[in-house]
Amino acid sequence: MRSIALGLAIIFCHSAFSDQSLSDWISGQRKIAIHNLMANISPPGAACGAVVASPSKSNPDYFKHWVRDAGLTMNLVISLYEGASDRTWRENYFQRMMDYVDFSRRNQTTPNPSGGLGEPLFYANGAPYTPGWGRPQNDSPAIRAMVLARWANVLLDQGKVELVKEKIYYPGLPAHTVVKADLEYTSHHWRETCFDLWEEVRGHHFYTRMVQRKALIEGAKLADRMGDGGAALWYREQAKQISVEIEKHWSSQKNIIETTLHRDGGVDYKHSNLDASTLLGILHADTFDGFFPVYDERALATAEALVRTFHGMYPVNQTGEGIAIGRYPEDRYDGNGFSEGNPWLLLTAAVAEFHYRVAKGLRVLGHIDVTRANESFYRSVSHGLLKSGAHLKAGDPAFDSIVDNIRDRGDGFMARVRRHTGGDGSMSEQMNRYSGFLQGAPDLTWSYAAFLVAAWER
Ligand code: NOJ
Ligand code: NOJ
């Protein structure tokens, strides 16, 4: 009795202590991240509503509006809006969202080299970006639709039906509002190959298909709300067909979700087909309907493969807590040119978020089934104890301790993010694989957004 009590006390003190310091850092860093992220929305020199990927104008020039980065950033601004208690801030976030709606519609109507809505980026002043580029990137309009459909729901809940009809979703063709146009584009073009989110490979991508599917499902709900029932049926039918294609990305032989199928252009050296963007697809496009939930055995298997690969690959991962995660093992992009790839802050934060969400998801689900596919993951979080065929139920002490370990492992990735963040809280795109120093675009908007989402999920 006595020794049990003592044991618990020690465990409690230890975790309270270590949680405290990481938690303290996170709460300070949250304020800096919000500040630096907001500074990249409509900055001086950019059009109102533009979100620059980074303030950096040379080496690399990221002072442009990437549709994907902007959407993921503004999705966070919706959360900030919903959580704001201060009225001035609430109004500020509201205005930023409406500026983004207008700028997005302007992007859609600006003639561009993609000739459609899959154009990945624009100059910060809204002019088309005409140099050669990996285009189209069809995740981009899907992300824009996903985020603005969420915003439309916020407005509808406030009774602003006319505003939504005017600017976001007007039922009727030809589409002349931003979400309706993106849904029409996505529902008619998802079968075509396009460039991936890393702008390098043309083919069918797990990430792109996941966000397309979610955009169409959320879009269908919005269409129903707006009295556009026929369109809702069509969007749902396309989403269903995309789901069938998404399943094909699982390779039981490699035990990973393969990032690209049917490559027909772009770089050809991604031999492993292992890519952290598959986890981003699961995180960004969860529809909470049982399709690829975070704790899906295929997601866990892929996460484990990524963690092991990058652990062994980056010298910086040989010391210190947590593992820094990169895009894919064969990556050569160093943040400004091509030499050697490095770990990325936004991906390390995303893997933290993944672990937090798996832990939470398993608690709700109430059981763990260890399978051939996810065994490597569960062995890692159980010191090798859990083997294929094991079943644990909520209430078993073992279930609780595994779920706690998963959550703590998430904290390891957050500790890794902390280790490489600048002393002033600044976050670039990458950290050097040997020295750990920040590298690539400074103050990357997406790095701040990814950190904030992970902090929120924690
Ligand atoms: C090449 C990189 O590989 C790609 O991911 C990046 O988006 C572009 N350059 C733009 O910087
Ligand atoms: C490089 C990344 O590969 C791409 O996903 C991103 O959109 C751009 N940089 C801008 O941040």
mmCIF file of C-alpha atoms and ligand atoms in Angstrom, residues 60-62 66 68 133 137 197-200 269 327-328 331-338 344 429, ligand 1:
data_model
loop_
_atom_site.group_PDB
_atom_site.id
_atom_site.type_symbol
_atom_site.label_atom_id
_atom_site.label_comp_id
_atom_site.label_asym_id
_atom_site.label_seq_id
_atom_site.Cartn_x
_atom_site.Cartn_y
_atom_site.Cartn_z
ATOM 1 C CA PRO A 60 13.600 32.285 -51.129
ATOM 2 C CA ASP A 61 10.894 34.609 -52.408
ATOM 3 C CA TYR A 62 7.836 33.466 -50.476
ATOM 4 C CA TRP A 66 -0.194 30.295 -52.014
ATOM 5 C CA ARG A 68 -3.025 26.098 -49.909
ATOM 6 C CA TRP A 133 5.531 26.058 -62.095
ATOM 7 C CA GLN A 137 -2.379 21.759 -57.805
ATOM 8 C CA LEU A 197 1.131 19.789 -52.333
ATOM 9 C CA TRP A 198 4.947 19.872 -52.435
ATOM 10 C CA GLU A 199 4.652 21.147 -56.018
ATOM 11 C CA GLU A 200 6.984 18.494 -57.397
ATOM 12 C CA TYR A 269 13.180 9.919 -57.406
ATOM 13 C CA ARG A 327 8.594 15.629 -45.991
ATOM 14 C CA TYR A 328 9.898 12.346 -47.441
ATOM 15 C CA ASP A 331 13.708 15.031 -50.409
ATOM 16 C CA ARG A 332 16.364 17.367 -51.836
ATOM 17 C CA TYR A 333 14.747 20.771 -51.267
ATOM 18 C CA ASP A 334 16.802 22.706 -48.714
ATOM 19 C CA GLY A 335 14.504 25.701 -48.379
ATOM 20 C CA ASN A 336 16.080 27.820 -51.096
ATOM 21 C CA GLY A 337 17.495 25.400 -53.658
ATOM 22 C CA PHE A 338 18.219 21.737 -54.092
ATOM 23 C CA TRP A 344 10.315 20.768 -41.202
ATOM 24 C CA GLU A 429 10.196 26.329 -42.783
HETATM 25 C C1 NOJ B 1 10.810 23.554 -54.848
HETATM 26 C C2 NOJ B 1 10.311 22.736 -53.717
HETATM 27 O O1 NOJ B 1 10.683 21.411 -53.815
HETATM 28 C C3 NOJ B 1 8.864 22.878 -53.580
HETATM 29 O O2 NOJ B 1 8.373 22.066 -52.573
HETATM 30 C C4 NOJ B 1 8.569 24.317 -53.305
HETATM 31 O O3 NOJ B 1 7.206 24.464 -53.108
HETATM 32 C C5 NOJ B 1 9.060 25.184 -54.442
HETATM 33 N N1 NOJ B 1 10.422 24.922 -54.751
HETATM 34 C C6 NOJ B 1 8.833 26.654 -54.125
HETATM 35 O O4 NOJ B 1 9.724 27.163 -53.215
#
